[in-house]
PDB file of C-alpha atoms in Angstrom:
ATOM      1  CA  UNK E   1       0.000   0.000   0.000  1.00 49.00           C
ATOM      2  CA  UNK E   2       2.012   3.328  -0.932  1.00 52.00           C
ATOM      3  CA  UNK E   3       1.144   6.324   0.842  1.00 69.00           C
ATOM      4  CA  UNK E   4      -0.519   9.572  -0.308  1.00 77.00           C
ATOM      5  CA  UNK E   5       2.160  11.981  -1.421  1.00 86.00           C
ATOM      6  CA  UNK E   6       1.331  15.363   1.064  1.00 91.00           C
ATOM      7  CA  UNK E   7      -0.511  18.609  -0.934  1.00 91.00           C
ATOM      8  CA  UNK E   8       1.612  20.789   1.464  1.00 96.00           C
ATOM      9  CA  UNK E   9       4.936  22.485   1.990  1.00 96.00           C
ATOM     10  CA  UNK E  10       5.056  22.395   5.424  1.00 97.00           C
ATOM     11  CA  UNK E  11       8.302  24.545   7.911  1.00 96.00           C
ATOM     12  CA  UNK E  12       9.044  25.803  10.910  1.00 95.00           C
ATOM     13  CA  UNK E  13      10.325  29.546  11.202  1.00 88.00           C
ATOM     14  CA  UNK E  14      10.710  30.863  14.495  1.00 87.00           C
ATOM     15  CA  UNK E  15       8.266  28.883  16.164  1.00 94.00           C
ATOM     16  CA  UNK E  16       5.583  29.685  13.407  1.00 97.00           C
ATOM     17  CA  UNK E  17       4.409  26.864  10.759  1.00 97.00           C
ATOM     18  CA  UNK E  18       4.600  27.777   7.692  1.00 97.00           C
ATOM     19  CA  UNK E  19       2.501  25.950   5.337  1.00 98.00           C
ATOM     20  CA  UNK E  20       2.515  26.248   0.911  1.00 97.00           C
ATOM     21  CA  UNK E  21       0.287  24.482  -1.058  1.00 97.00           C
ATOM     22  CA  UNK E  22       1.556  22.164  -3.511  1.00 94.00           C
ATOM     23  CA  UNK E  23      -1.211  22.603  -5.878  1.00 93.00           C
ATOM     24  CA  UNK E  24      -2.201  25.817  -7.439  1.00 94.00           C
ATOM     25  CA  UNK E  25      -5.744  25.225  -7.790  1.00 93.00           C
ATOM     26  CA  UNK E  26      -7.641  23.934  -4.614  1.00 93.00           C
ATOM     27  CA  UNK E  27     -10.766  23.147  -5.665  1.00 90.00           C
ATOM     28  CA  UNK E  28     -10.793  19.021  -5.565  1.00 86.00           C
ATOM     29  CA  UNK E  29     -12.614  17.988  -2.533  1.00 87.00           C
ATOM     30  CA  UNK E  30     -10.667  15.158  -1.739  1.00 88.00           C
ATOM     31  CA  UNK E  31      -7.488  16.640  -2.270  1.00 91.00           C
ATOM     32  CA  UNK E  32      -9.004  19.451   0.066  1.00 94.00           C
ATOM     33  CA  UNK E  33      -9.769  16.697   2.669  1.00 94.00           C
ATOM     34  CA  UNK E  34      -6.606  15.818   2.708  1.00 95.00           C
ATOM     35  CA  UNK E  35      -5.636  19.335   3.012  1.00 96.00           C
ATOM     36  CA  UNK E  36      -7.380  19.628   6.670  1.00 96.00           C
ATOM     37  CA  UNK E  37      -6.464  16.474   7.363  1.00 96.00           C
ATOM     38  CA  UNK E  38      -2.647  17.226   6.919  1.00 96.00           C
ATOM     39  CA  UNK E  39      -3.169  20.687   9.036  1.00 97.00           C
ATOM     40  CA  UNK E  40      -5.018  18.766  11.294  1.00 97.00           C
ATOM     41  CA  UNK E  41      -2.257  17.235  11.986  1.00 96.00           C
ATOM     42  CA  UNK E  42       0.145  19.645  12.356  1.00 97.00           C
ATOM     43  CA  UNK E  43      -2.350  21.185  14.998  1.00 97.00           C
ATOM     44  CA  UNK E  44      -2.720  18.521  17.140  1.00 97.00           C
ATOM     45  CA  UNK E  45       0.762  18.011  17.855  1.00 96.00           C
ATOM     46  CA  UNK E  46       1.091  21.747  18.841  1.00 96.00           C
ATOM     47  CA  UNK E  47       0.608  22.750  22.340  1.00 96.00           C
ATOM     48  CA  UNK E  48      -0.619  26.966  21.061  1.00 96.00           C
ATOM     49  CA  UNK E  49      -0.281  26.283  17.253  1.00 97.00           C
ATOM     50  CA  UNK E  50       1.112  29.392  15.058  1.00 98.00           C
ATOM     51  CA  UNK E  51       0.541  28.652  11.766  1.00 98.00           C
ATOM     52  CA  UNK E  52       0.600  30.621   8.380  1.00 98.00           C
ATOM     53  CA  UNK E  53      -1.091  29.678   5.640  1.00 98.00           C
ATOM     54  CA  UNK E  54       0.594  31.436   2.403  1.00 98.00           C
ATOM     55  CA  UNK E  55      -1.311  31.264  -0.991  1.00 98.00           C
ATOM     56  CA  UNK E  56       1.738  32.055  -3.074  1.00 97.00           C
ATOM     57  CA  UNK E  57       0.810  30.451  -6.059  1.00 96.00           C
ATOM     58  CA  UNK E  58      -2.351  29.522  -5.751  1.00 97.00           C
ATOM     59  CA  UNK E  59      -4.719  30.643  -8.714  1.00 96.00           C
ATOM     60  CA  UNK E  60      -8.120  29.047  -7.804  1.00 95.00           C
ATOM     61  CA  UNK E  61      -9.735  27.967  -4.778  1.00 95.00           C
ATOM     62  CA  UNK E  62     -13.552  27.187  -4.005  1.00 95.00           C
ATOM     63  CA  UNK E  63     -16.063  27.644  -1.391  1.00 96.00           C
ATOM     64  CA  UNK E  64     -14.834  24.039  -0.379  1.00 95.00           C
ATOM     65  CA  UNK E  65     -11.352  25.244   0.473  1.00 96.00           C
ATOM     66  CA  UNK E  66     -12.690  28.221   2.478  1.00 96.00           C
ATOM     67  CA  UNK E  67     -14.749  25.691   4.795  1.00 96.00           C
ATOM     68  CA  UNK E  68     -11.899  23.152   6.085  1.00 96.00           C
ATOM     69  CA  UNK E  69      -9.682  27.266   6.841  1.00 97.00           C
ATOM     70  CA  UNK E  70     -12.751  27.833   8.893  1.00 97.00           C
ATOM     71  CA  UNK E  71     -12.434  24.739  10.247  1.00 96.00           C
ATOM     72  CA  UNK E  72      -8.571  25.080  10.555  1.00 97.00           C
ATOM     73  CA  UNK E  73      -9.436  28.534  11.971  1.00 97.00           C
ATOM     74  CA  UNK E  74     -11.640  27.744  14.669  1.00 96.00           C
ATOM     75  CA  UNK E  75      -8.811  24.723  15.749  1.00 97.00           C
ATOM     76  CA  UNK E  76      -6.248  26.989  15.741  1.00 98.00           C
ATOM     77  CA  UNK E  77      -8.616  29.541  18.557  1.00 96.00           C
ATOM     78  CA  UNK E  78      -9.643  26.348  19.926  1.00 97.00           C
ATOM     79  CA  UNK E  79      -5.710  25.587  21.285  1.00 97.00           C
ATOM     80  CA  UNK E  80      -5.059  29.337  22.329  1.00 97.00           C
ATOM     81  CA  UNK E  81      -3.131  29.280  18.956  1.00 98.00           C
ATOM     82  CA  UNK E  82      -2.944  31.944  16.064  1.00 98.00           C
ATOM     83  CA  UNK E  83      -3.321  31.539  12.212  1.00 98.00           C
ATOM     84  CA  UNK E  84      -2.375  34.043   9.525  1.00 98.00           C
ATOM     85  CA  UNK E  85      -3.057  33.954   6.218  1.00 98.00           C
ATOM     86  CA  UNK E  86      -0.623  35.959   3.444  1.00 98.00           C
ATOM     87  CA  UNK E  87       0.267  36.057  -0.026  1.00 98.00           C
ATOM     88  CA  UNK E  88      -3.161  35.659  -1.158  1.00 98.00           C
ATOM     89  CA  UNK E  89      -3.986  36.542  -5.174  1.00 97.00           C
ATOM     90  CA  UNK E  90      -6.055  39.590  -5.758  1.00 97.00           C
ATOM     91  CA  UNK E  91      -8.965  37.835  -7.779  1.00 96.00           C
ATOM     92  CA  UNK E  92      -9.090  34.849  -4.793  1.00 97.00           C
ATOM     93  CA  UNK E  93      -9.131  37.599  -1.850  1.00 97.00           C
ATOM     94  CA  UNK E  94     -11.628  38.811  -3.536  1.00 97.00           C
ATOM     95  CA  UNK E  95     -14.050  35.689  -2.753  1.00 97.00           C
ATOM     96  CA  UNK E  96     -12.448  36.453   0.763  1.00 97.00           C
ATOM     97  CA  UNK E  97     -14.382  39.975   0.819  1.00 97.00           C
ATOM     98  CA  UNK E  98     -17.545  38.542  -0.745  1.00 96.00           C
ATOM     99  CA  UNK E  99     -17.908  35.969   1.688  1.00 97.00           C
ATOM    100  CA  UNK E 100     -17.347  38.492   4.060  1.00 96.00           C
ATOM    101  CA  UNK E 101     -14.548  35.786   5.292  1.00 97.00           C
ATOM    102  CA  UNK E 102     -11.651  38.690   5.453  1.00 96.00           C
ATOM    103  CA  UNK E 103     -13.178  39.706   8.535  1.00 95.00           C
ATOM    104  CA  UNK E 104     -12.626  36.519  10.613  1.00 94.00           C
ATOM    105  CA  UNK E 105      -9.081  35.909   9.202  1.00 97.00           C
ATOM    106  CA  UNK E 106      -6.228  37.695   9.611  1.00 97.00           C
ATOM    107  CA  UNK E 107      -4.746  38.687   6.221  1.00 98.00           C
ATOM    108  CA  UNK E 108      -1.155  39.871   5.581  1.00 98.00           C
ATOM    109  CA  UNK E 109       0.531  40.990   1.991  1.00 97.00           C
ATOM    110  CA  UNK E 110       3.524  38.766   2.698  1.00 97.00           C
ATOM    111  CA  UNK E 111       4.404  36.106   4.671  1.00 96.00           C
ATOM    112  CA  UNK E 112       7.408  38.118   6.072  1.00 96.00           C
ATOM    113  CA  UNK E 113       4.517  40.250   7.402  1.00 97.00           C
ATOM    114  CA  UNK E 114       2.355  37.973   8.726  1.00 97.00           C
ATOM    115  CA  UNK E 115       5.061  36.111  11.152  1.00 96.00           C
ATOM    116  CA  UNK E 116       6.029  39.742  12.006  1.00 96.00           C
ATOM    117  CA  UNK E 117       2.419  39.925  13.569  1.00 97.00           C
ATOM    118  CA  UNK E 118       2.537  36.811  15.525  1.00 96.00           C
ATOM    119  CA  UNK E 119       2.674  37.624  19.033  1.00 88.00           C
TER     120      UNK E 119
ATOM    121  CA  UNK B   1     -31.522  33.687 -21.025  1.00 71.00           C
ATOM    122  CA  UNK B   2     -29.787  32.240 -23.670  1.00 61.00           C
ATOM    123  CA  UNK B   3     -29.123  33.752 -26.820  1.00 55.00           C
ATOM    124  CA  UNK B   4     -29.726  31.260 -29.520  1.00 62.00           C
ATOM    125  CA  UNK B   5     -26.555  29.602 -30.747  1.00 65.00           C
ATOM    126  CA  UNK B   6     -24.901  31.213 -33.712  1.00 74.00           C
ATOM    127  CA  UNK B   7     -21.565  29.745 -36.317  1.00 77.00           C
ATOM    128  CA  UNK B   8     -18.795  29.643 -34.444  1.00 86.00           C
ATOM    129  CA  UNK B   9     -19.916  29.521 -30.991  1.00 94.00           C
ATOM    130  CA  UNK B  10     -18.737  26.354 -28.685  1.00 96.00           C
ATOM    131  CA  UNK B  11     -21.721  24.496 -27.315  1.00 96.00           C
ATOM    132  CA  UNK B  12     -21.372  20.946 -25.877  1.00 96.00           C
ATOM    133  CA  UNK B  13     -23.758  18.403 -23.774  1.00 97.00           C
ATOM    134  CA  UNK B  14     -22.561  16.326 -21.690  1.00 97.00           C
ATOM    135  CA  UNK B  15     -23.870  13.620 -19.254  1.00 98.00           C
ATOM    136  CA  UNK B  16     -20.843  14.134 -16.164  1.00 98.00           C
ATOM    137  CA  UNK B  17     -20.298  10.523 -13.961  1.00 96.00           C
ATOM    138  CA  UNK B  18     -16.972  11.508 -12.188  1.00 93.00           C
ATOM    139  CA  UNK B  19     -16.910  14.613  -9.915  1.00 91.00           C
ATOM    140  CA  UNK B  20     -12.908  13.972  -9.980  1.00 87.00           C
ATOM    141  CA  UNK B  21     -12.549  13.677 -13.860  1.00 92.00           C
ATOM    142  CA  UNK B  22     -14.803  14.693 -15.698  1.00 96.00           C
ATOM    143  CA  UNK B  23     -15.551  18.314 -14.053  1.00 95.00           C
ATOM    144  CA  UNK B  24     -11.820  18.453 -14.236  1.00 93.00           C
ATOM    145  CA  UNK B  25     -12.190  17.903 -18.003  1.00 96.00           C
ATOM    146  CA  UNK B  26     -14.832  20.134 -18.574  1.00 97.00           C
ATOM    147  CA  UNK B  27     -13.724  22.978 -17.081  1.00 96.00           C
ATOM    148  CA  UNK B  28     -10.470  22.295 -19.052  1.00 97.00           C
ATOM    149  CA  UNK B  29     -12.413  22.385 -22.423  1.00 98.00           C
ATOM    150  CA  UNK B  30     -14.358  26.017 -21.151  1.00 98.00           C
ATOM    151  CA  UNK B  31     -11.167  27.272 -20.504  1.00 97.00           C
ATOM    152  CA  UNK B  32      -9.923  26.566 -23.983  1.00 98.00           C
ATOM    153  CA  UNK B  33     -13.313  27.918 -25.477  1.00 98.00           C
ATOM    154  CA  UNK B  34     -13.041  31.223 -23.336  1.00 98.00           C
ATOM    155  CA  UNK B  35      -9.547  31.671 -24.274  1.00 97.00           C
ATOM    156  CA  UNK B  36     -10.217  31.263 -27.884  1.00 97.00           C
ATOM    157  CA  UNK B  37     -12.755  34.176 -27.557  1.00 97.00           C
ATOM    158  CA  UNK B  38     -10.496  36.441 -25.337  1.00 97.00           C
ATOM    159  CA  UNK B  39     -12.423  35.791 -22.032  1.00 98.00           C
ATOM    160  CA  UNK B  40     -10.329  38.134 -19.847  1.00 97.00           C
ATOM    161  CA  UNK B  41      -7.739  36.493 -16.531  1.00 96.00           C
ATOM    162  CA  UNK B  42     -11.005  38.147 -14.491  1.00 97.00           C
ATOM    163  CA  UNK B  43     -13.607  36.580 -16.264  1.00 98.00           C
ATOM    164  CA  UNK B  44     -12.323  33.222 -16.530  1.00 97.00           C
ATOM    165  CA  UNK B  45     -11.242  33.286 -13.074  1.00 97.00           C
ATOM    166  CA  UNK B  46     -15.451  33.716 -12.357  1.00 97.00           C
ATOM    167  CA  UNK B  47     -16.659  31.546 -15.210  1.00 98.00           C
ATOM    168  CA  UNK B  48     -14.074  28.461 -13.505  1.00 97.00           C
ATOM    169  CA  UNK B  49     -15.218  29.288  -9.879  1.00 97.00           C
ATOM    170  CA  UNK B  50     -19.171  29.467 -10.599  1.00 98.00           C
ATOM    171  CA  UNK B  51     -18.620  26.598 -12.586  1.00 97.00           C
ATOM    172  CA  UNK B  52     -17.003  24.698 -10.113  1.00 96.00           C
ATOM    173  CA  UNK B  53     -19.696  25.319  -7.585  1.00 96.00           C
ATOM    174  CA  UNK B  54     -22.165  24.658  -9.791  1.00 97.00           C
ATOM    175  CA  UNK B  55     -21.003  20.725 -10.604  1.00 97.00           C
ATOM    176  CA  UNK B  56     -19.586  20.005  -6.905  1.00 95.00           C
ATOM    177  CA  UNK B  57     -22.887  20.881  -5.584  1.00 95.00           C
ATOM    178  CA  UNK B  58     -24.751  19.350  -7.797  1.00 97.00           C
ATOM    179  CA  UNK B  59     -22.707  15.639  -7.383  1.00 96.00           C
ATOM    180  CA  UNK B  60     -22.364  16.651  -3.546  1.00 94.00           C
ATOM    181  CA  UNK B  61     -25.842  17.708  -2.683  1.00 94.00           C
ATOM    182  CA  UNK B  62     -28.189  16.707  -5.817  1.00 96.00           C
ATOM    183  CA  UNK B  63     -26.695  13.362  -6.203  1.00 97.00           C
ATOM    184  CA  UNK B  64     -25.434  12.902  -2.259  1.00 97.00           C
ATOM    185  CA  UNK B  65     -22.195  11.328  -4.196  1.00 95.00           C
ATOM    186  CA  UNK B  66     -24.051   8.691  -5.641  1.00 97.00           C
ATOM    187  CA  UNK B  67     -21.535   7.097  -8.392  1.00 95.00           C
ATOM    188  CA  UNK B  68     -25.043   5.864  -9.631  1.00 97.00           C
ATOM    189  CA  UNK B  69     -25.987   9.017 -10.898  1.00 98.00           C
ATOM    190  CA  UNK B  70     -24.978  11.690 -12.951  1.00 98.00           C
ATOM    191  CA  UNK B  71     -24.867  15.029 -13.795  1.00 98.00           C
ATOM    192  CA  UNK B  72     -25.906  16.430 -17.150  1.00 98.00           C
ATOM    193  CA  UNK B  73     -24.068  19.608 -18.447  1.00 98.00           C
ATOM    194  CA  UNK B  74     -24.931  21.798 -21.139  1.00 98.00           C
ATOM    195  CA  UNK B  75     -22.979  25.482 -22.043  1.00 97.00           C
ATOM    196  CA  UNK B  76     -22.721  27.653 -24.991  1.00 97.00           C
ATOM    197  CA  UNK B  77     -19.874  29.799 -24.922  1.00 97.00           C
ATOM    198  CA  UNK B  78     -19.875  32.957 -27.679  1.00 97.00           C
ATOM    199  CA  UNK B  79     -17.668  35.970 -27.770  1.00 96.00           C
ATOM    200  CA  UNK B  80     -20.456  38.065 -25.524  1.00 96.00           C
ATOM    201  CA  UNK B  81     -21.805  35.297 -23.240  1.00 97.00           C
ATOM    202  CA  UNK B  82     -21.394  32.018 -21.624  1.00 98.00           C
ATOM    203  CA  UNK B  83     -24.254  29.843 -20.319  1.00 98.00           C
ATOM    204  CA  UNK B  84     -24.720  26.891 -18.481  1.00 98.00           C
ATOM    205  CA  UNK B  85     -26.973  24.252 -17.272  1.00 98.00           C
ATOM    206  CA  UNK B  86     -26.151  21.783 -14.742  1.00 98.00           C
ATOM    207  CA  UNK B  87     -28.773  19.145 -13.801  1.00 98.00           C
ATOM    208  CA  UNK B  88     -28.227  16.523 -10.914  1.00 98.00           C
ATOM    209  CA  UNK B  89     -30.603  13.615  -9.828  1.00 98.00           C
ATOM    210  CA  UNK B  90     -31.816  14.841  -6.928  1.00 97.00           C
ATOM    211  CA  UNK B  91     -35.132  15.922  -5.354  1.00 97.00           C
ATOM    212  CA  UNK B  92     -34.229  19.459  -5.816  1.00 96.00           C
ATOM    213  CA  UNK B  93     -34.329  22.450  -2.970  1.00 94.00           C
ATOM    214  CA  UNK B  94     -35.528  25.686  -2.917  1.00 93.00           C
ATOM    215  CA  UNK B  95     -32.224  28.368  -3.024  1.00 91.00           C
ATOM    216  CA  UNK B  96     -33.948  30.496  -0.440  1.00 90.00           C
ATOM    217  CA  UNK B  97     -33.976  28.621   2.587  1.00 91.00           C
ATOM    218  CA  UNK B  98     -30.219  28.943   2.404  1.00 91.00           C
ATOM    219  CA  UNK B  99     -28.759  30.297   5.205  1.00 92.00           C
ATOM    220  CA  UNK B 100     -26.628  33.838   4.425  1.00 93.00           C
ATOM    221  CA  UNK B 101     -23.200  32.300   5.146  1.00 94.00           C
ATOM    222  CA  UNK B 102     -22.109  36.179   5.746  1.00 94.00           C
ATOM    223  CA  UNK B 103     -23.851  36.906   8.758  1.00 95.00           C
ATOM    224  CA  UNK B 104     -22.535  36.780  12.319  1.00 93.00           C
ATOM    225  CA  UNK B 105     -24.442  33.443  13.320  1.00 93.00           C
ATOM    226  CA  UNK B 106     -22.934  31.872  10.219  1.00 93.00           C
ATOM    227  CA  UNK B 107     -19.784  33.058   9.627  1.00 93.00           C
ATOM    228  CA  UNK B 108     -17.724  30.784  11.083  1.00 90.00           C
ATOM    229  CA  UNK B 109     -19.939  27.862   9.812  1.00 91.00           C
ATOM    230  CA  UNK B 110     -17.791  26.090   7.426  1.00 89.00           C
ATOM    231  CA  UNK B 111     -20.228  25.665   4.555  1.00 88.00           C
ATOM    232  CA  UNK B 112     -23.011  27.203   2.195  1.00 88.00           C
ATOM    233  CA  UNK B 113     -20.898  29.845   0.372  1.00 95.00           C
ATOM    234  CA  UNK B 114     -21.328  27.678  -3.212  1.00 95.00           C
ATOM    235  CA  UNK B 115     -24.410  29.349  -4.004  1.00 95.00           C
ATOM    236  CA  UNK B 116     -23.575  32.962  -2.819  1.00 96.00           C
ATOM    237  CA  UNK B 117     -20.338  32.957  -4.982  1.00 97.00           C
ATOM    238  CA  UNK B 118     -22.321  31.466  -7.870  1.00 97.00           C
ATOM    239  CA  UNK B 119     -24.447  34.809  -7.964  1.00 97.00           C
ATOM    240  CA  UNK B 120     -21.706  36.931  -6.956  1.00 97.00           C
ATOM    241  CA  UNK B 121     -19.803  36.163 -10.513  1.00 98.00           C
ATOM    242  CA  UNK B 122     -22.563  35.792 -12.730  1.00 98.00           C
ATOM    243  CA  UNK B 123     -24.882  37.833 -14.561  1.00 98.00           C
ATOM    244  CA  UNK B 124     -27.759  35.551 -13.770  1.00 98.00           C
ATOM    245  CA  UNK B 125     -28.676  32.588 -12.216  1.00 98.00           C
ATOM    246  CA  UNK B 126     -31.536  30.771 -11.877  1.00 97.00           C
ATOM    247  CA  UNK B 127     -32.901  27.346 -10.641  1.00 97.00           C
ATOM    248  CA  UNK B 128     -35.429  25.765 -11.892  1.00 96.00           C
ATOM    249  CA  UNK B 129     -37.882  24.035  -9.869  1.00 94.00           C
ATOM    250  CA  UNK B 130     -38.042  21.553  -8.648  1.00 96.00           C
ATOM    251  CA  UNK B 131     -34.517  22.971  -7.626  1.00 96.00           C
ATOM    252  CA  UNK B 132     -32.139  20.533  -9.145  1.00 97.00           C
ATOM    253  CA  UNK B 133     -31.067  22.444 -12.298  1.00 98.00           C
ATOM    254  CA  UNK B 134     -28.927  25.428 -12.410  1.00 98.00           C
ATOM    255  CA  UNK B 135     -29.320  28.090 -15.178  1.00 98.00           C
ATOM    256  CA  UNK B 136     -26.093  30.732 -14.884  1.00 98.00           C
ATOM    257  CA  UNK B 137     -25.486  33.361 -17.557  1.00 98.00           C
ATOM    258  CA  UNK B 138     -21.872  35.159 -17.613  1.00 98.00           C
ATOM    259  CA  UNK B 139     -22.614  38.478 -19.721  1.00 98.00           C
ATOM    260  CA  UNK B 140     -19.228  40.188 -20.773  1.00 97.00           C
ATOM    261  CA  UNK B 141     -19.523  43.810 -19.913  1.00 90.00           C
TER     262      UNK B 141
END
């Protein structure tokens, strides 16, 4: 049985996770499972998880996608932990401001800015 | 909300089994069609994400991933307009009872945004009842 190659880039910098996405379009729903379940991961072995999440690359994403970084999201609280996203394409923040979904996550330009911002 | 199909426009019907594959493939072939008429980075980038929507939920939520059923797809892409029909299996719902995924009681809920960003990047949209089939309309501006 060979084992599922991961969808992430996943290091540690400073104490904060940062994660890339392999693929550029996340709109599969299996491969966006796998997604969560990867994070999910990296989460639970994290006593107050600092992660960032940078889209660099990433051209398309779908309503799918935005669920399992709610879900991510509300983990992340749920440990005392902190999330950032950065790096995100103008057209897909976009769908961040019409799902009104900007508000809830914190959004940097860069990445370098967003693990500026972790406390 | 169609305009009837003229020479040279792309139109194809398709019955959809896969939600992997074959959505995969047919959003591969509109991207070649919109590209051959100029479709704008913008526009494409709507036409692929309302598309998408519109055949996940349909497979997810029409057919409740039933590999028994399918999904039957039907555009027409011109130089002005591209339209769509999806049509899944399923008993059909009515759009409005919906929950508004953008307000504070939902926000955080992780699903329910399909629809919203459906409307949000096309010119119209319509379901007809009993619910299960999706009519969208991208009008170039």
């Amino acid at each position: 049985m060979g084992s599922v190659a991961s969808r992430l880039n996943v290091r540690v910098q400073n104490g904060v996770t940062r994660i890339e996405f392999v693929d550029r379009n996340i709109l599969d729903e299996t491969n966006i499972a796998q997604i969560g379940e990867e994070i999910g991961r990296i989460i639970d072995s994290q006593v107050n998880p600092k992660l960032l999440i940078c889209f660099k690359g990433v051209e398309h994403l779908s309503s799918a996608a935005l669920g399992t970084l709610i879900t991510v999201n509300n983990r992340v609280r749920g440990k005392d932990g902190q999330m950032r996203l950065s790096d995100i394409d103008p057209q897909i923040y976009e769908v961040f401001k019409i799902t009104k979904l900007n508000k809830i996550f914190q959004i940097h330009d860069t990445a370098e800015k967003a693990l500026a911002s972790f406390s | 909300m169609s305009g009837t199909p003229s020479k040279g426009d792309y139109s194809e019907r398709t019955v959809l089994r896969n939600v992997q594959t074959d959505v995969e493939a047919v959003q591969s072939r509109v991207a070649d069609s919109l590209a051959h008429f100029k479709y704008e980075g913008t526009e494409q980038f709507a036409i692929r994400l309302a598309l998408e929507e519109g055949l996940t939920n349909a497979f997810r939520h029409g057919n409740k991933n039933d590999p028994a059923k399918s999904v039957r797809f039907l555009c027409r892409i011109s130089a002005h307009e591209a339209y769509f029909e999806i049509e899944d299996e399923g008993p059909g719902f009515d759009p409005e009872t919906v929950p508004d995924p953008t307000s504070d009681e939902n926000i955080e809920i992780p699903s329910g945004r399909g629809i919203m960003l459906i409307r949000a990047y096309m010119s119209e949209v319509e379901y007809l009842k009993p619910g299960n089939r999706l009519r969208m309309l991208y009008r170039r501006p």
